[in-house]
PDB file of C-alpha atoms in Angstrom:
ATOM      1  CA  MET A   1       3.587 -18.510  -8.752  1.00  0.00           C
ATOM      2  CA  CYS A   2       2.315 -16.667 -11.638  1.00  0.00           C
ATOM      3  CA  SER A   3      -0.316 -17.781 -14.459  1.00  0.00           C
ATOM      4  CA  VAL A   4      -1.662 -15.763 -17.287  1.00  0.00           C
ATOM      5  CA  LEU A   5      -5.585 -16.344 -17.558  1.00  0.00           C
ATOM      6  CA  LEU A   6      -5.999 -14.392 -20.644  1.00  0.00           C
ATOM      7  CA  VAL A   7      -2.755 -14.062 -22.615  1.00  0.00           C
ATOM      8  CA  ALA A   8       0.136 -16.036 -22.753  1.00  0.00           C
ATOM      9  CA  SER A   9       3.299 -15.173 -20.362  1.00  0.00           C
ATOM     10  CA  LEU A  10       5.871 -13.297 -22.005  1.00  0.00           C
ATOM     11  CA  GLY A  11       9.593 -12.854 -21.110  1.00  0.00           C
ATOM     12  CA  TRP A  12      11.000  -9.793 -20.230  1.00  0.00           C
ATOM     13  CA  PRO A  13      14.824  -8.367 -21.063  1.00  0.00           C
ATOM     14  CA  GLY A  14      16.803  -8.400 -17.931  1.00  0.00           C
ATOM     15  CA  GLY A  15      14.315 -10.252 -15.780  1.00  0.00           C
ATOM     16  CA  THR A  16      12.970 -14.334 -14.844  1.00  0.00           C
ATOM     17  CA  SER A  17      10.101 -15.345 -13.273  1.00  0.00           C
ATOM     18  CA  SER A  18      11.911 -15.418  -9.889  1.00  0.00           C
ATOM     19  CA  SER A  19      10.951 -13.490  -6.964  1.00  0.00           C
ATOM     20  CA  TYR A  20      14.343 -12.325  -5.985  1.00  0.00           C
ATOM     21  CA  GLY A  21      14.132 -13.161  -2.605  1.00  0.00           C
ATOM     22  CA  ILE A  22      10.606 -12.012  -2.142  1.00  0.00           C
ATOM     23  CA  GLN A  23       8.838 -14.315   0.345  1.00  0.00           C
ATOM     24  CA  THR A  24       5.209 -14.872  -0.065  1.00  0.00           C
ATOM     25  CA  GLU A  25       2.629 -14.199   2.885  1.00  0.00           C
ATOM     26  CA  THR A  26       2.252 -16.866   5.631  1.00  0.00           C
ATOM     27  CA  HIS A  27      -1.712 -17.912   6.112  1.00  0.00           C
ATOM     28  CA  GLU A  28      -1.248 -15.758   9.586  1.00  0.00           C
ATOM     29  CA  GLU A  29       0.046 -12.517   7.912  1.00  0.00           C
ATOM     30  CA  LYS A  30      -2.989 -13.001   5.559  1.00  0.00           C
ATOM     31  CA  ALA A  31      -5.454 -13.057   7.818  1.00  0.00           C
ATOM     32  CA  THR A  32      -4.118  -9.955   9.836  1.00  0.00           C
ATOM     33  CA  ASN A  33      -3.475  -8.069   6.637  1.00  0.00           C
ATOM     34  CA  LEU A  34      -6.982  -8.686   5.395  1.00  0.00           C
ATOM     35  CA  LYS A  35      -8.576  -7.299   8.541  1.00  0.00           C
ATOM     36  CA  LYS A  36      -6.586  -4.109   8.201  1.00  0.00           C
ATOM     37  CA  GLN A  37      -8.782  -3.083   5.075  1.00  0.00           C
ATOM     38  CA  ALA A  38     -11.822  -2.949   6.894  1.00  0.00           C
ATOM     39  CA  THR A  39     -11.078   0.582   7.662  1.00  0.00           C
ATOM     40  CA  GLY A  40     -12.138   3.705   6.120  1.00  0.00           C
ATOM     41  CA  GLY A  41      -9.050   5.630   5.715  1.00  0.00           C
ATOM     42  CA  LEU A  42      -8.221   3.497   2.759  1.00  0.00           C
ATOM     43  CA  PHE A  43     -11.371   4.681   0.683  1.00  0.00           C
ATOM     44  CA  GLN A  44      -9.468   7.310  -1.125  1.00  0.00           C
ATOM     45  CA  ARG A  45     -10.073   9.745  -4.214  1.00  0.00           C
ATOM     46  CA  TRP A  46      -7.112  12.479  -5.456  1.00  0.00           C
ATOM     47  CA  THR A  47      -8.275  15.139  -7.720  1.00  0.00           C
ATOM     48  CA  PHE A  48      -5.329  16.719  -6.798  1.00  0.00           C
ATOM     49  CA  ASP A  49      -7.298  20.297  -7.249  1.00  0.00           C
ATOM     50  CA  GLN A  50      -6.249  21.594  -3.900  1.00  0.00           C
ATOM     51  CA  ASP A  51      -2.584  20.951  -4.208  1.00  0.00           C
ATOM     52  CA  HIS A  52       0.004  23.662  -4.862  1.00  0.00           C
ATOM     53  CA  ILE A  53       0.981  24.017  -8.436  1.00  0.00           C
ATOM     54  CA  HIS A  54       4.575  23.132  -9.349  1.00  0.00           C
ATOM     55  CA  GLY A  55       4.977  20.934  -6.040  1.00  0.00           C
ATOM     56  CA  LEU A  56       4.278  17.195  -5.592  1.00  0.00           C
ATOM     57  CA  PRO A  57       0.764  16.269  -4.472  1.00  0.00           C
ATOM     58  CA  ASP A  58       0.416  16.176  -0.784  1.00  0.00           C
ATOM     59  CA  GLY A  59       0.691  13.045   0.790  1.00  0.00           C
ATOM     60  CA  PHE A  60       2.815  11.516  -2.043  1.00  0.00           C
ATOM     61  CA  GLU A  61       6.405  10.422  -2.368  1.00  0.00           C
ATOM     62  CA  GLN A  62       8.694   9.620  -5.501  1.00  0.00           C
ATOM     63  CA  GLY A  63      11.088   6.596  -6.138  1.00  0.00           C
ATOM     64  CA  ILE A  64      13.088   4.908  -8.971  1.00  0.00           C
ATOM     65  CA  SER A  65      13.662   1.368  -9.270  1.00  0.00           C
ATOM     66  CA  VAL A  66      17.430   1.664 -10.266  1.00  0.00           C
ATOM     67  CA  ASP A  67      20.036   4.039 -10.181  1.00  0.00           C
ATOM     68  CA  GLY A  68      19.270   7.187 -12.463  1.00  0.00           C
ATOM     69  CA  LEU A  69      18.029  10.346 -12.919  1.00  0.00           C
ATOM     70  CA  PRO A  70      14.511  10.824 -10.713  1.00  0.00           C
ATOM     71  CA  ALA A  71      11.575  11.854 -13.082  1.00  0.00           C
ATOM     72  CA  THR A  72       9.776  15.159 -12.729  1.00  0.00           C
ATOM     73  CA  TRP A  73       6.291  15.064 -10.742  1.00  0.00           C
ATOM     74  CA  ALA A  74       4.345  18.308 -10.404  1.00  0.00           C
ATOM     75  CA  VAL A  75       0.864  19.349 -10.261  1.00  0.00           C
ATOM     76  CA  GLN A  76      -0.167  21.399 -13.012  1.00  0.00           C
ATOM     77  CA  ALA A  77      -3.072  23.432 -13.954  1.00  0.00           C
ATOM     78  CA  SER A  78      -5.331  21.940 -17.016  1.00  0.00           C
ATOM     79  CA  THR A  79      -8.164  23.438 -18.558  1.00  0.00           C
ATOM     80  CA  ASN A  80      -9.594  20.084 -20.052  1.00  0.00           C
ATOM     81  CA  ALA A  81      -8.732  17.640 -16.955  1.00  0.00           C
ATOM     82  CA  PRO A  82     -11.186  15.386 -16.269  1.00  0.00           C
ATOM     83  CA  SER A  83     -11.270  17.043 -12.403  1.00  0.00           C
ATOM     84  CA  VAL A  84     -10.177  21.021 -13.366  1.00  0.00           C
ATOM     85  CA  PRO A  85      -8.523  22.651 -12.489  1.00  0.00           C
ATOM     86  CA  ASN A  86      -5.561  20.571 -11.693  1.00  0.00           C
ATOM     87  CA  VAL A  87      -3.656  17.383 -12.806  1.00  0.00           C
ATOM     88  CA  VAL A  88      -0.504  15.817 -12.067  1.00  0.00           C
ATOM     89  CA  ALA A  89       2.285  15.629 -14.699  1.00  0.00           C
ATOM     90  CA  GLY A  90       4.918  13.185 -14.707  1.00  0.00           C
ATOM     91  CA  SER A  91       8.383  13.120 -16.818  1.00  0.00           C
ATOM     92  CA  SER A  92      11.216  10.418 -17.111  1.00  0.00           C
ATOM     93  CA  ILE A  93      13.918  10.315 -19.346  1.00  0.00           C
ATOM     94  CA  CYS A  94      15.260   7.188 -17.914  1.00  0.00           C
ATOM     95  CA  ALA A  95      15.990   4.172 -20.271  1.00  0.00           C
ATOM     96  CA  GLN A  96      14.118   0.826 -20.690  1.00  0.00           C
ATOM     97  CA  GLY A  97      13.692  -1.010 -17.925  1.00  0.00           C
ATOM     98  CA  CYS A  98      13.178   1.981 -15.398  1.00  0.00           C
ATOM     99  CA  TYR A  99      10.224   2.696 -13.341  1.00  0.00           C
ATOM    100  CA  GLN A 100       9.426   5.862 -11.927  1.00  0.00           C
ATOM    101  CA  VAL A 101       6.965   5.948  -9.268  1.00  0.00           C
ATOM    102  CA  LEU A 102       4.941   8.316  -7.183  1.00  0.00           C
ATOM    103  CA  MET A 103       3.293   6.663  -4.146  1.00  0.00           C
ATOM    104  CA  ALA A 104       0.812   7.744  -1.995  1.00  0.00           C
ATOM    105  CA  LYS A 105       2.458   7.373   1.857  1.00  0.00           C
ATOM    106  CA  GLU A 106       1.138   5.835   4.753  1.00  0.00           C
ATOM    107  CA  LEU A 107      -1.819   3.725   3.008  1.00  0.00           C
ATOM    108  CA  GLU A 108      -1.258  -0.120   2.385  1.00  0.00           C
ATOM    109  CA  TYR A 109      -3.678  -2.395   0.153  1.00  0.00           C
ATOM    110  CA  GLU A 110      -3.857  -6.014   0.246  1.00  0.00           C
ATOM    111  CA  TYR A 111      -6.478  -6.250  -2.326  1.00  0.00           C
ATOM    112  CA  PRO A 112      -7.203  -2.697  -3.807  1.00  0.00           C
ATOM    113  CA  ASP A 113      -9.597  -1.501  -6.677  1.00  0.00           C
ATOM    114  CA  LEU A 114      -7.328   1.111  -8.615  1.00  0.00           C
ATOM    115  CA  SER A 115      -8.423   3.562 -11.162  1.00  0.00           C
ATOM    116  CA  VAL A 116      -7.165   6.830 -12.818  1.00  0.00           C
ATOM    117  CA  ARG A 117      -7.583   9.107 -15.755  1.00  0.00           C
ATOM    118  CA  PHE A 118      -4.426   9.271 -18.036  1.00  0.00           C
ATOM    119  CA  TYR A 119      -3.115  11.591 -21.088  1.00  0.00           C
ATOM    120  CA  ALA A 120      -0.187  11.027 -23.015  1.00  0.00           C
ATOM    121  CA  PRO A 121       0.675  14.118 -24.963  1.00  0.00           C
ATOM    122  CA  ASP A 122       2.181  13.223 -28.520  1.00  0.00           C
ATOM    123  CA  GLY A 123       1.526   9.510 -27.025  1.00  0.00           C
ATOM    124  CA  ALA A 124       4.793   9.973 -25.261  1.00  0.00           C
ATOM    125  CA  GLY A 125       5.728   6.813 -23.735  1.00  0.00           C
ATOM    126  CA  ALA A 126       3.982   4.457 -21.147  1.00  0.00           C
ATOM    127  CA  GLY A 127       2.696   4.912 -17.576  1.00  0.00           C
ATOM    128  CA  GLY A 128      -0.102   3.409 -15.239  1.00  0.00           C
ATOM    129  CA  LEU A 129      -0.614   2.282 -11.800  1.00  0.00           C
ATOM    130  CA  VAL A 130       1.386   0.743  -9.093  1.00  0.00           C
ATOM    131  CA  LEU A 131       0.262  -1.722  -6.508  1.00  0.00           C
ATOM    132  CA  GLY A 132       1.482  -4.042  -3.672  1.00  0.00           C
ATOM    133  CA  ALA A 133       4.561  -1.701  -3.435  1.00  0.00           C
ATOM    134  CA  ARG A 134       7.063  -2.367  -0.670  1.00  0.00           C
ATOM    135  CA  ASP A 135       9.058   0.211  -1.913  1.00  0.00           C
ATOM    136  CA  ALA A 136      10.465   1.583  -5.377  1.00  0.00           C
ATOM    137  CA  LYS A 137      12.356  -1.397  -6.454  1.00  0.00           C
ATOM    138  CA  ASN A 138       9.682  -3.881  -5.469  1.00  0.00           C
ATOM    139  CA  PHE A 139       5.837  -3.747  -6.775  1.00  0.00           C
ATOM    140  CA  TYR A 140       3.394  -4.509  -9.761  1.00  0.00           C
ATOM    141  CA  ALA A 141       3.194  -1.916 -12.628  1.00  0.00           C
ATOM    142  CA  ALA A 142       0.341  -2.023 -14.832  1.00  0.00           C
ATOM    143  CA  VAL A 143       1.057   0.428 -17.582  1.00  0.00           C
ATOM    144  CA  VAL A 144      -0.389   1.514 -21.272  1.00  0.00           C
ATOM    145  CA  ASP A 145       1.521   2.698 -24.166  1.00  0.00           C
ATOM    146  CA  PRO A 146      -0.824   4.794 -26.204  1.00  0.00           C
ATOM    147  CA  VAL A 147       1.451   4.572 -29.357  1.00  0.00           C
ATOM    148  CA  LEU A 148       1.991   0.799 -29.306  1.00  0.00           C
ATOM    149  CA  ARG A 149      -1.300   0.238 -27.960  1.00  0.00           C
ATOM    150  CA  LYS A 150      -0.801  -2.065 -25.743  1.00  0.00           C
ATOM    151  CA  ALA A 151      -1.121  -2.714 -22.139  1.00  0.00           C
ATOM    152  CA  GLN A 152       1.472  -4.635 -19.767  1.00  0.00           C
ATOM    153  CA  LEU A 153       1.592  -5.926 -16.034  1.00  0.00           C
ATOM    154  CA  ILE A 154       5.271  -6.210 -14.824  1.00  0.00           C
ATOM    155  CA  ARG A 155       6.339  -7.245 -11.385  1.00  0.00           C
ATOM    156  CA  ILE A 156       9.410  -5.325 -10.081  1.00  0.00           C
ATOM    157  CA  SER A 157      11.581  -7.114  -8.063  1.00  0.00           C
ATOM    158  CA  ASP A 158      14.778  -5.603  -6.463  1.00  0.00           C
ATOM    159  CA  GLY A 159      14.609  -3.230  -9.418  1.00  0.00           C
ATOM    160  CA  ARG A 160      14.567  -5.926 -12.059  1.00  0.00           C
ATOM    161  CA  GLY A 161      11.194  -6.106 -14.194  1.00  0.00           C
ATOM    162  CA  THR A 162       9.574  -9.465 -15.154  1.00  0.00           C
ATOM    163  CA  LEU A 163       6.544  -9.116 -17.661  1.00  0.00           C
ATOM    164  CA  LEU A 164       3.988 -10.973 -16.775  1.00  0.00           C
ATOM    165  CA  ALA A 165       1.726 -10.553 -19.677  1.00  0.00           C
ATOM    166  CA  GLU A 166       0.697  -7.915 -22.105  1.00  0.00           C
ATOM    167  CA  ALA A 167      -2.166  -7.527 -24.307  1.00  0.00           C
ATOM    168  CA  SER A 168      -3.274  -5.071 -27.537  1.00  0.00           C
ATOM    169  CA  VAL A 169      -5.686  -2.696 -26.451  1.00  0.00           C
ATOM    170  CA  ASN A 170      -8.498  -0.520 -28.410  1.00  0.00           C
ATOM    171  CA  LEU A 171      -8.240   2.882 -27.411  1.00  0.00           C
ATOM    172  CA  LYS A 172     -10.964   5.085 -27.336  1.00  0.00           C
ATOM    173  CA  GLN A 173     -10.891   8.243 -29.605  1.00  0.00           C
ATOM    174  CA  VAL A 174     -10.506  10.530 -26.663  1.00  0.00           C
ATOM    175  CA  ASP A 175      -7.619  12.300 -25.015  1.00  0.00           C
ATOM    176  CA  TRP A 176      -8.263  11.137 -21.756  1.00  0.00           C
ATOM    177  CA  HIS A 177      -8.245   7.302 -21.128  1.00  0.00           C
ATOM    178  CA  SER A 178      -9.076   5.303 -18.178  1.00  0.00           C
ATOM    179  CA  LEU A 179      -7.077   2.799 -16.345  1.00  0.00           C
ATOM    180  CA  ARG A 180      -8.170   0.193 -13.549  1.00  0.00           C
ATOM    181  CA  VAL A 181      -6.881  -2.473 -11.753  1.00  0.00           C
ATOM    182  CA  GLN A 182      -8.128  -4.769  -9.288  1.00  0.00           C
ATOM    183  CA  ARG A 183      -6.453  -7.455  -7.276  1.00  0.00           C
ATOM    184  CA  ASN A 184      -8.585 -10.184  -5.545  1.00  0.00           C
ATOM    185  CA  THR A 185      -8.456 -13.626  -4.454  1.00  0.00           C
ATOM    186  CA  ILE A 186     -10.623 -16.587  -4.708  1.00  0.00           C
ATOM    187  CA  ILE A 187     -10.053 -19.545  -2.432  1.00  0.00           C
ATOM    188  CA  SER A 188      -5.907 -19.987  -2.671  1.00  0.00           C
ATOM    189  CA  LYS A 189      -5.685 -17.871  -6.063  1.00  0.00           C
ATOM    190  CA  ASP A 190      -4.743 -14.422  -5.737  1.00  0.00           C
ATOM    191  CA  PHE A 191      -5.009 -12.470  -9.181  1.00  0.00           C
ATOM    192  CA  ILE A 192      -4.998  -8.840 -10.895  1.00  0.00           C
ATOM    193  CA  GLU A 193      -7.154  -7.923 -13.852  1.00  0.00           C
ATOM    194  CA  VAL A 194      -6.563  -4.750 -15.768  1.00  0.00           C
ATOM    195  CA  TYR A 195      -8.808  -2.593 -17.693  1.00  0.00           C
ATOM    196  CA  VAL A 196      -8.333   0.016 -20.359  1.00  0.00           C
ATOM    197  CA  ASP A 197     -11.027   2.347 -21.161  1.00  0.00           C
ATOM    198  CA  GLY A 198     -13.449  -0.060 -19.639  1.00  0.00           C
ATOM    199  CA  THR A 199     -12.416  -3.200 -21.175  1.00  0.00           C
ATOM    200  CA  LEU A 200     -10.787  -6.115 -19.295  1.00  0.00           C
ATOM    201  CA  VAL A 201      -7.281  -6.598 -21.084  1.00  0.00           C
ATOM    202  CA  LEU A 202      -5.565  -8.687 -18.655  1.00  0.00           C
ATOM    203  CA  SER A 203      -6.000 -11.070 -15.991  1.00  0.00           C
ATOM    204  CA  VAL A 204      -3.004 -12.940 -14.042  1.00  0.00           C
ATOM    205  CA  GLU A 205      -2.444 -15.084 -11.207  1.00  0.00           C
ATOM    206  CA  ASP A 206       0.315 -14.046  -9.003  1.00  0.00           C
ATOM    207  CA  GLN A 207       1.053 -14.431  -5.526  1.00  0.00           C
ATOM    208  CA  THR A 208       4.668 -12.843  -5.363  1.00  0.00           C
ATOM    209  CA  LEU A 209       3.631  -9.554  -3.409  1.00  0.00           C
ATOM    210  CA  ALA A 210       0.813  -8.866  -1.177  1.00  0.00           C
ATOM    211  CA  LEU A 211       0.325  -5.693   1.048  1.00  0.00           C
ATOM    212  CA  GLY A 212       1.739  -2.616  -0.009  1.00  0.00           C
ATOM    213  CA  GLN A 213       1.627   1.301  -1.289  1.00  0.00           C
ATOM    214  CA  ILE A 214      -0.281   2.246  -4.341  1.00  0.00           C
ATOM    215  CA  GLY A 215       0.408   5.165  -7.026  1.00  0.00           C
ATOM    216  CA  LEU A 216       1.512   5.957 -10.458  1.00  0.00           C
ATOM    217  CA  VAL A 217       4.270   4.905 -12.802  1.00  0.00           C
ATOM    218  CA  LEU A 218       6.079   5.911 -15.441  1.00  0.00           C
ATOM    219  CA  ALA A 219       8.326   3.368 -17.901  1.00  0.00           C
ATOM    220  CA  GLY A 220      11.335   4.241 -19.552  1.00  0.00           C
ATOM    221  CA  LYS A 221      11.283   7.567 -21.206  1.00  0.00           C
ATOM    222  CA  SER A 222       7.873   8.911 -20.699  1.00  0.00           C
ATOM    223  CA  ALA A 223       5.545  11.825 -20.271  1.00  0.00           C
ATOM    224  CA  MET A 224       1.951  11.494 -19.157  1.00  0.00           C
ATOM    225  CA  PHE A 225      -0.810  13.564 -17.293  1.00  0.00           C
ATOM    226  CA  PHE A 226      -2.750  11.702 -14.595  1.00  0.00           C
ATOM    227  CA  ASP A 227      -6.091  13.159 -12.842  1.00  0.00           C
ATOM    228  CA  SER A 228      -8.504  11.552 -10.459  1.00  0.00           C
ATOM    229  CA  LEU A 229      -6.755   8.589  -8.790  1.00  0.00           C
ATOM    230  CA  HIS A 230      -9.302   6.431  -6.853  1.00  0.00           C
ATOM    231  CA  ALA A 231      -8.242   3.564  -4.347  1.00  0.00           C
ATOM    232  CA  VAL A 232     -10.709   1.355  -2.826  1.00  0.00           C
ATOM    233  CA  PRO A 233      -9.944  -1.834  -0.695  1.00  0.00           C
ATOM    234  CA  LEU A 234     -11.832  -5.024  -1.756  1.00  0.00           C
ATOM    235  CA  PHE A 235     -12.651  -7.629   0.467  1.00  0.00           C
ATOM    236  CA  SER A 236     -11.418 -10.748   0.016  1.00  0.00           C
ATOM    237  CA  HIS A 237     -13.340 -13.849  -0.580  1.00  0.00           C
ATOM    238  CA  ARG A 238     -10.561 -16.054   1.128  1.00  0.00           C
ATOM    239  CA  PRO A 239     -11.234 -17.621   4.586  1.00  0.00           C
ATOM    240  CA  LEU A 240      -9.624 -16.049   7.594  1.00  0.00           C
ATOM    241  CA  SER A 241      -9.217 -19.485   9.145  1.00  0.00           C
ATOM    242  CA  SER A 242      -8.112 -22.769   8.016  1.00  0.00           C
ATOM    243  CA  PRO A 243     -11.342 -25.300   7.549  1.00  0.00           C
ATOM    244  CA  PRO A 244     -12.117 -28.326   9.596  1.00  0.00           C
ATOM    245  CA  ALA A 245     -10.769 -31.281   9.225  1.00  0.00           C
ATOM    246  CA  TYR A 246     -13.258 -34.411   8.396  1.00  0.00           C
TER     247      TYR A 246
END
């Protein structure tokens, strides 16, 4: 189920609104996964400043949603990074409909609050955050295209992208922008909210994907720098047991 609360749902070339066989969590699975969120290890902040230059950041793995040439992900030095001295640089030359991911290993979130700083040199392409990832072919992607000045929330299922929502964004006149994504639940509705430079731009109800990895993503042919990735578990308003019968 997917409904867009702020903007109309739009089609996406090569995809439909189906979940391609991905199953919704049962009530028991939901309760178990929510309890896992109350662990200190899920409160994470990555600045990449202690990672080796030219290598993947420690604790991350890369993947691609379709068959093709993998992206180049590497830690690089930067004198203007929000957190000096290092950033993560990503570069992809794959076609539209291809998504390159860099995901944190051995960390899964049911309802994450994610944020990252990003910089697109010469406005090259689109990129952002991954959440709810079962693998490199099944995840949510919240991406920003600085040239077209738009934000999109996309669900990738079996490697195929479905655009859940998009909106125009007013970017601040700065090199480094901020992207924040929250997935939360109230009663029986799961929703994802996307903020760009501190402004809420998208709010979408979707329950297709649940517990999963988080990380960074590039869409199509893109090049971006990322810094100061934060991940915090949100605690659900959903009851862990069924209400009593009256």
